[in-house]
Amino acid sequence: LSFVVGLFIVQGTIGLAMEQRRGLFRTLRCLGLPFQNLVVILAIEITIIACVSAFIGLIIGYFIAASLLPGVAVTLSGLYGVEVDNGLTLRPQWVLSGLAMTLLGAGIASCHSFFTLWHLPILQAPSTQARGQQVLRNFNGWARAGVGLLGIGTLSLLLWGGLNGGFVFLGCLMLGTALLLPFCLWHILQAGQRLTRHPLGHWLWADARAQLPGLSLALMALMLALATNIGVGTMVSSFRVTFSDWLDQRLTSELYVTARDDTQGAALHQWLAQQDLRVLPIRSQILRDQAGQITIYGVLDDPTYRDNWPMLEAQPKVWDRLAQGKGLLVSEQLARRRKLSLGDTILLPQGWPSTVLGIYSDYGNPHGQAIVSMAQLLRNAPQVPNQRFGLRLEASDVPALIKKIQDRFDLDRESLVEQGKIKAASKRVFDQTFLVTDSLKLLTLGVASFAIFTSLATLWSQRLPQLGPVWAMGVSRRTLAQIDILRSLLMAGLTALLALPLGLVLSWALLVVINTEAFGWRLPVYLFPLDWLWLVTLSLLAALLAALLPAWRLFRLQPSALLKVFSSER
């Protein structure tokens, strides 16, 4: 997405640079320079700039990777048990691929500008209108292409499905709505112009519409960045809320103890029972078949599970039937992977219960799990390890119990873990998981904001023919500068409002489609309006900062510069 946003920016910048230098091109053509040679010179110029930019990007990317690598290593180690070396390795093929992406992107971004340059009369004077009329004729075409992409994405999701279909849907959704943005903004601005009766307000709407061709690509980049921030932010925040609630349900024991071996585990269990504590053994057996790995846990019939276990679906009296050995509970991943629902039968070795009594959530686990009664587990696998225990007691009694266990069984401190520390460690891993995501969100928003600034700065010199007559009719430069800022805020605000529904659809696709297909579990969608308000505020602030320099230049502009407009051929 960052690369696509960058392509929008590069395409808009190249197009505006071509328009700014149309006077130079006209002079060179009049002096006899063939058009083919002009294109070759411009292509070499763009290639040199792209190569320099690529190497700068590689250097910056190396330092970004160095800062993010420790967090990624912790995530992979905590979630999947994969140890990652903290040293960076820069492979030549990565450098070449980055350079190739940059050159290919620059070539794609330049094609439209070269095509426009070919078709516009080379002797026509520089003007926003010359370029604008050509682009305006394309708005309807862009809108039709956008609708077509949305249709292709919807069909891929309905007919193809799966992870690949979900990614095609995401790509078509983002590009399709980006192509629809100029069309929507054009008609919104046109409606505002029709509804305004004040002459200056009428001119504000008309001027915003006239500047839309030059700003459209930057606004498309801003919309994609905002939608991504809304969509990914909603996904991460929904995951965080769900994950925290799930931890509270799963980690109900106040203390978790791990013995060194089964002998010590048996003695520890007996001693803990004598202390009048509720002891919940954590014992499991791993079964493997052609469909994959299943870890089967045994649980006691205890209120801890009845009151807290995170069930998604369950049959009536599920815990009574589980205690009687009439079935088992399966994790959501296992249920989705093997297409199981309540009452179905799962294929397990002889002697294990096979009827699905309930489905529970198990976030972050790549393997399937199932739960049977402890008696059923010990009947089928009597040799399962007996080393881990969850203890239920008052939180205030935990420190004293830890000291007693250490004194009697000589266990190190790492073998006795309080509930709060496990939750804190889990949440740290969670935050590290999305560190890269948060960094890229900020990057896309920053790049899109910079695109607005460059577009406004480039359009500055071309706006004088529109501003001169308005100033000559009595509107002060201060008022014109304020209107310029208001116009930028208007465009950014409308873009942010249009980005909101796109971001919500994106979050739905990530949570319901992509996440379910990739990991086997579905997360509920939570809404965070305050986060949206913050993002809209950031977009308006970015537009304000981008408009300040052109507005300041307009405020400080000498009247003689505005008067020269009337002597110019523009």
JSON list of C-alpha atoms in Angstrom, two decimals, residues 99-206:
[
{"chain": "A", "resi": 99, "resn": "LEU", "atom": "CA", "xyz": [15.84, -0.76, -7.34]},
{"chain": "A", "resi": 100, "resn": "ALA", "atom": "CA", "xyz": [13.70, -2.60, -9.90]},
{"chain": "A", "resi": 101, "resn": "MET", "atom": "CA", "xyz": [10.49, -1.68, -8.04]},
{"chain": "A", "resi": 102, "resn": "THR", "atom": "CA", "xyz": [11.52, 1.97, -8.00]},
{"chain": "A", "resi": 103, "resn": "LEU", "atom": "CA", "xyz": [12.35, 2.09, -11.71]},
{"chain": "A", "resi": 104, "resn": "LEU", "atom": "CA", "xyz": [9.20, 0.17, -12.65]},
{"chain": "A", "resi": 105, "resn": "GLY", "atom": "CA", "xyz": [7.07, 2.46, -10.47]},
{"chain": "A", "resi": 106, "resn": "ALA", "atom": "CA", "xyz": [8.66, 5.58, -11.96]},
{"chain": "A", "resi": 107, "resn": "GLY", "atom": "CA", "xyz": [8.01, 4.22, -15.46]},
{"chain": "A", "resi": 108, "resn": "ILE", "atom": "CA", "xyz": [4.37, 3.46, -14.70]},
{"chain": "A", "resi": 109, "resn": "ALA", "atom": "CA", "xyz": [3.88, 6.87, -13.07]},
{"chain": "A", "resi": 110, "resn": "SER", "atom": "CA", "xyz": [5.43, 8.62, -16.08]},
{"chain": "A", "resi": 111, "resn": "CYS", "atom": "CA", "xyz": [3.36, 6.94, -18.78]},
{"chain": "A", "resi": 112, "resn": "HIS", "atom": "CA", "xyz": [0.25, 9.07, -18.25]},
{"chain": "A", "resi": 113, "resn": "SER", "atom": "CA", "xyz": [2.25, 12.31, -18.27]},
{"chain": "A", "resi": 114, "resn": "PHE", "atom": "CA", "xyz": [4.01, 11.37, -21.51]},
{"chain": "A", "resi": 115, "resn": "PHE", "atom": "CA", "xyz": [0.68, 10.40, -23.05]},
{"chain": "A", "resi": 116, "resn": "THR", "atom": "CA", "xyz": [-0.87, 13.72, -22.03]},
{"chain": "A", "resi": 117, "resn": "LEU", "atom": "CA", "xyz": [2.16, 15.61, -23.31]},
{"chain": "A", "resi": 118, "resn": "TRP", "atom": "CA", "xyz": [1.86, 13.85, -26.66]},
{"chain": "A", "resi": 119, "resn": "HIS", "atom": "CA", "xyz": [-1.80, 14.78, -27.14]},
{"chain": "A", "resi": 120, "resn": "LEU", "atom": "CA", "xyz": [-1.85, 18.35, -25.81]},
{"chain": "A", "resi": 121, "resn": "PRO", "atom": "CA", "xyz": [-0.79, 21.00, -28.35]},
{"chain": "A", "resi": 122, "resn": "ILE", "atom": "CA", "xyz": [2.85, 21.71, -27.65]},
{"chain": "A", "resi": 123, "resn": "LEU", "atom": "CA", "xyz": [2.47, 25.40, -28.54]},
{"chain": "A", "resi": 124, "resn": "GLN", "atom": "CA", "xyz": [-0.35, 25.93, -26.05]},
{"chain": "A", "resi": 125, "resn": "ALA", "atom": "CA", "xyz": [0.66, 28.23, -23.20]},
{"chain": "A", "resi": 126, "resn": "PRO", "atom": "CA", "xyz": [1.17, 26.83, -19.68]},
{"chain": "A", "resi": 127, "resn": "SER", "atom": "CA", "xyz": [-2.07, 26.74, -17.76]},
{"chain": "A", "resi": 128, "resn": "THR", "atom": "CA", "xyz": [-3.87, 24.64, -15.23]},
{"chain": "A", "resi": 129, "resn": "GLN", "atom": "CA", "xyz": [-6.85, 24.69, -17.55]},
{"chain": "A", "resi": 130, "resn": "ALA", "atom": "CA", "xyz": [-4.95, 22.99, -20.38]},
{"chain": "A", "resi": 131, "resn": "ARG", "atom": "CA", "xyz": [-4.05, 20.09, -18.16]},
{"chain": "A", "resi": 132, "resn": "GLY", "atom": "CA", "xyz": [-7.28, 20.27, -16.21]},
{"chain": "A", "resi": 133, "resn": "GLN", "atom": "CA", "xyz": [-9.57, 19.90, -19.21]},
{"chain": "A", "resi": 134, "resn": "GLN", "atom": "CA", "xyz": [-7.74, 16.74, -20.22]},
{"chain": "A", "resi": 135, "resn": "VAL", "atom": "CA", "xyz": [-7.95, 15.27, -16.72]},
{"chain": "A", "resi": 136, "resn": "LEU", "atom": "CA", "xyz": [-11.59, 16.25, -16.22]},
{"chain": "A", "resi": 137, "resn": "ARG", "atom": "CA", "xyz": [-12.51, 14.29, -19.30]},
{"chain": "A", "resi": 138, "resn": "ASN", "atom": "CA", "xyz": [-10.94, 11.28, -17.63]},
{"chain": "A", "resi": 139, "resn": "PHE", "atom": "CA", "xyz": [-12.88, 11.51, -14.36]},
{"chain": "A", "resi": 140, "resn": "ASN", "atom": "CA", "xyz": [-15.86, 9.63, -15.76]},
{"chain": "A", "resi": 141, "resn": "GLY", "atom": "CA", "xyz": [-13.51, 7.03, -17.21]},
{"chain": "A", "resi": 142, "resn": "TRP", "atom": "CA", "xyz": [-11.77, 6.64, -13.88]},
{"chain": "A", "resi": 143, "resn": "ALA", "atom": "CA", "xyz": [-15.12, 6.24, -12.16]},
{"chain": "A", "resi": 144, "resn": "ARG", "atom": "CA", "xyz": [-16.19, 3.52, -14.60]},
{"chain": "A", "resi": 145, "resn": "ALA", "atom": "CA", "xyz": [-12.86, 1.73, -14.06]},
{"chain": "A", "resi": 146, "resn": "GLY", "atom": "CA", "xyz": [-13.35, 2.04, -10.29]},
{"chain": "A", "resi": 147, "resn": "VAL", "atom": "CA", "xyz": [-16.84, 0.52, -10.44]},
{"chain": "A", "resi": 148, "resn": "GLY", "atom": "CA", "xyz": [-15.45, -2.28, -12.59]},
{"chain": "A", "resi": 149, "resn": "LEU", "atom": "CA", "xyz": [-12.70, -3.02, -10.05]},
{"chain": "A", "resi": 150, "resn": "LEU", "atom": "CA", "xyz": [-15.24, -3.07, -7.22]},
{"chain": "A", "resi": 151, "resn": "GLY", "atom": "CA", "xyz": [-17.32, -5.55, -9.21]},
{"chain": "A", "resi": 152, "resn": "ILE", "atom": "CA", "xyz": [-14.30, -7.77, -9.88]},
{"chain": "A", "resi": 153, "resn": "GLY", "atom": "CA", "xyz": [-13.35, -7.68, -6.19]},
{"chain": "A", "resi": 154, "resn": "THR", "atom": "CA", "xyz": [-16.85, -8.60, -5.06]},
{"chain": "A", "resi": 155, "resn": "LEU", "atom": "CA", "xyz": [-17.04, -11.49, -7.55]},
{"chain": "A", "resi": 156, "resn": "SER", "atom": "CA", "xyz": [-13.62, -12.78, -6.48]},
{"chain": "A", "resi": 157, "resn": "LEU", "atom": "CA", "xyz": [-14.79, -12.81, -2.86]},
{"chain": "A", "resi": 158, "resn": "LEU", "atom": "CA", "xyz": [-18.09, -14.54, -3.64]},
{"chain": "A", "resi": 159, "resn": "LEU", "atom": "CA", "xyz": [-16.92, -17.00, -6.30]},
{"chain": "A", "resi": 160, "resn": "TRP", "atom": "CA", "xyz": [-13.22, -17.57, -5.61]},
{"chain": "A", "resi": 161, "resn": "GLY", "atom": "CA", "xyz": [-13.20, -17.09, -1.85]},
{"chain": "A", "resi": 162, "resn": "GLY", "atom": "CA", "xyz": [-10.38, -18.15, 0.40]},
{"chain": "A", "resi": 163, "resn": "LEU", "atom": "CA", "xyz": [-7.31, -16.10, 1.26]},
{"chain": "A", "resi": 164, "resn": "ASN", "atom": "CA", "xyz": [-6.43, -15.30, -2.36]},
{"chain": "A", "resi": 165, "resn": "GLY", "atom": "CA", "xyz": [-9.96, -14.16, -3.11]},
{"chain": "A", "resi": 166, "resn": "GLY", "atom": "CA", "xyz": [-9.86, -11.97, 0.00]},
{"chain": "A", "resi": 167, "resn": "PHE", "atom": "CA", "xyz": [-6.63, -10.28, -1.07]},
{"chain": "A", "resi": 168, "resn": "VAL", "atom": "CA", "xyz": [-7.98, -9.68, -4.58]},
{"chain": "A", "resi": 169, "resn": "PHE", "atom": "CA", "xyz": [-11.07, -8.13, -2.99]},
{"chain": "A", "resi": 170, "resn": "LEU", "atom": "CA", "xyz": [-8.88, -5.86, -0.83]},
{"chain": "A", "resi": 171, "resn": "GLY", "atom": "CA", "xyz": [-6.76, -4.74, -3.78]},
{"chain": "A", "resi": 172, "resn": "CYS", "atom": "CA", "xyz": [-9.77, -4.03, -6.01]},
{"chain": "A", "resi": 173, "resn": "LEU", "atom": "CA", "xyz": [-11.56, -2.27, -3.14]},
{"chain": "A", "resi": 174, "resn": "MET", "atom": "CA", "xyz": [-8.68, 0.10, -2.45]},
{"chain": "A", "resi": 175, "resn": "LEU", "atom": "CA", "xyz": [-7.86, 0.94, -6.08]},
{"chain": "A", "resi": 176, "resn": "GLY", "atom": "CA", "xyz": [-11.51, 1.08, -7.16]},
{"chain": "A", "resi": 177, "resn": "THR", "atom": "CA", "xyz": [-12.53, 3.55, -4.48]},
{"chain": "A", "resi": 178, "resn": "ALA", "atom": "CA", "xyz": [-9.40, 5.63, -5.14]},
{"chain": "A", "resi": 179, "resn": "LEU", "atom": "CA", "xyz": [-10.42, 5.95, -8.80]},
{"chain": "A", "resi": 180, "resn": "LEU", "atom": "CA", "xyz": [-13.95, 6.94, -7.75]},
{"chain": "A", "resi": 181, "resn": "LEU", "atom": "CA", "xyz": [-12.74, 9.71, -5.43]},
{"chain": "A", "resi": 182, "resn": "PRO", "atom": "CA", "xyz": [-12.20, 12.51, -8.04]},
{"chain": "A", "resi": 183, "resn": "PHE", "atom": "CA", "xyz": [-15.62, 11.81, -9.57]},
{"chain": "A", "resi": 184, "resn": "CYS", "atom": "CA", "xyz": [-17.31, 12.00, -6.15]},
{"chain": "A", "resi": 185, "resn": "LEU", "atom": "CA", "xyz": [-15.43, 15.13, -5.10]},
{"chain": "A", "resi": 186, "resn": "TRP", "atom": "CA", "xyz": [-16.23, 16.84, -8.40]},
{"chain": "A", "resi": 187, "resn": "HIS", "atom": "CA", "xyz": [-19.97, 16.37, -7.96]},
{"chain": "A", "resi": 188, "resn": "ILE", "atom": "CA", "xyz": [-19.89, 17.28, -4.26]},
{"chain": "A", "resi": 189, "resn": "LEU", "atom": "CA", "xyz": [-18.08, 20.52, -5.06]},
{"chain": "A", "resi": 190, "resn": "GLN", "atom": "CA", "xyz": [-20.47, 21.19, -7.91]},
{"chain": "A", "resi": 191, "resn": "ALA", "atom": "CA", "xyz": [-23.44, 20.72, -5.57]},
{"chain": "A", "resi": 192, "resn": "GLY", "atom": "CA", "xyz": [-21.89, 23.07, -3.03]},
{"chain": "A", "resi": 193, "resn": "GLN", "atom": "CA", "xyz": [-21.35, 25.67, -5.73]},
{"chain": "A", "resi": 194, "resn": "ARG", "atom": "CA", "xyz": [-25.00, 25.48, -6.77]},
{"chain": "A", "resi": 195, "resn": "LEU", "atom": "CA", "xyz": [-26.26, 25.82, -3.20]},
{"chain": "A", "resi": 196, "resn": "THR", "atom": "CA", "xyz": [-24.10, 28.86, -2.39]},
{"chain": "A", "resi": 197, "resn": "ARG", "atom": "CA", "xyz": [-25.57, 32.30, -3.06]},
{"chain": "A", "resi": 198, "resn": "HIS", "atom": "CA", "xyz": [-22.70, 34.49, -1.84]},
{"chain": "A", "resi": 199, "resn": "PRO", "atom": "CA", "xyz": [-20.41, 35.45, -4.77]},
{"chain": "A", "resi": 200, "resn": "LEU", "atom": "CA", "xyz": [-17.18, 34.83, -2.85]},
{"chain": "A", "resi": 201, "resn": "GLY", "atom": "CA", "xyz": [-18.46, 31.50, -1.54]},
{"chain": "A", "resi": 202, "resn": "HIS", "atom": "CA", "xyz": [-19.52, 30.58, -5.06]},
{"chain": "A", "resi": 203, "resn": "TRP", "atom": "CA", "xyz": [-16.00, 31.34, -6.27]},
{"chain": "A", "resi": 204, "resn": "LEU", "atom": "CA", "xyz": [-14.51, 29.25, -3.42]},
{"chain": "A", "resi": 205, "resn": "TRP", "atom": "CA", "xyz": [-16.40, 26.14, -4.54]},
{"chain": "A", "resi": 206, "resn": "ALA", "atom": "CA", "xyz": [-15.62, 26.80, -8.19]}
]
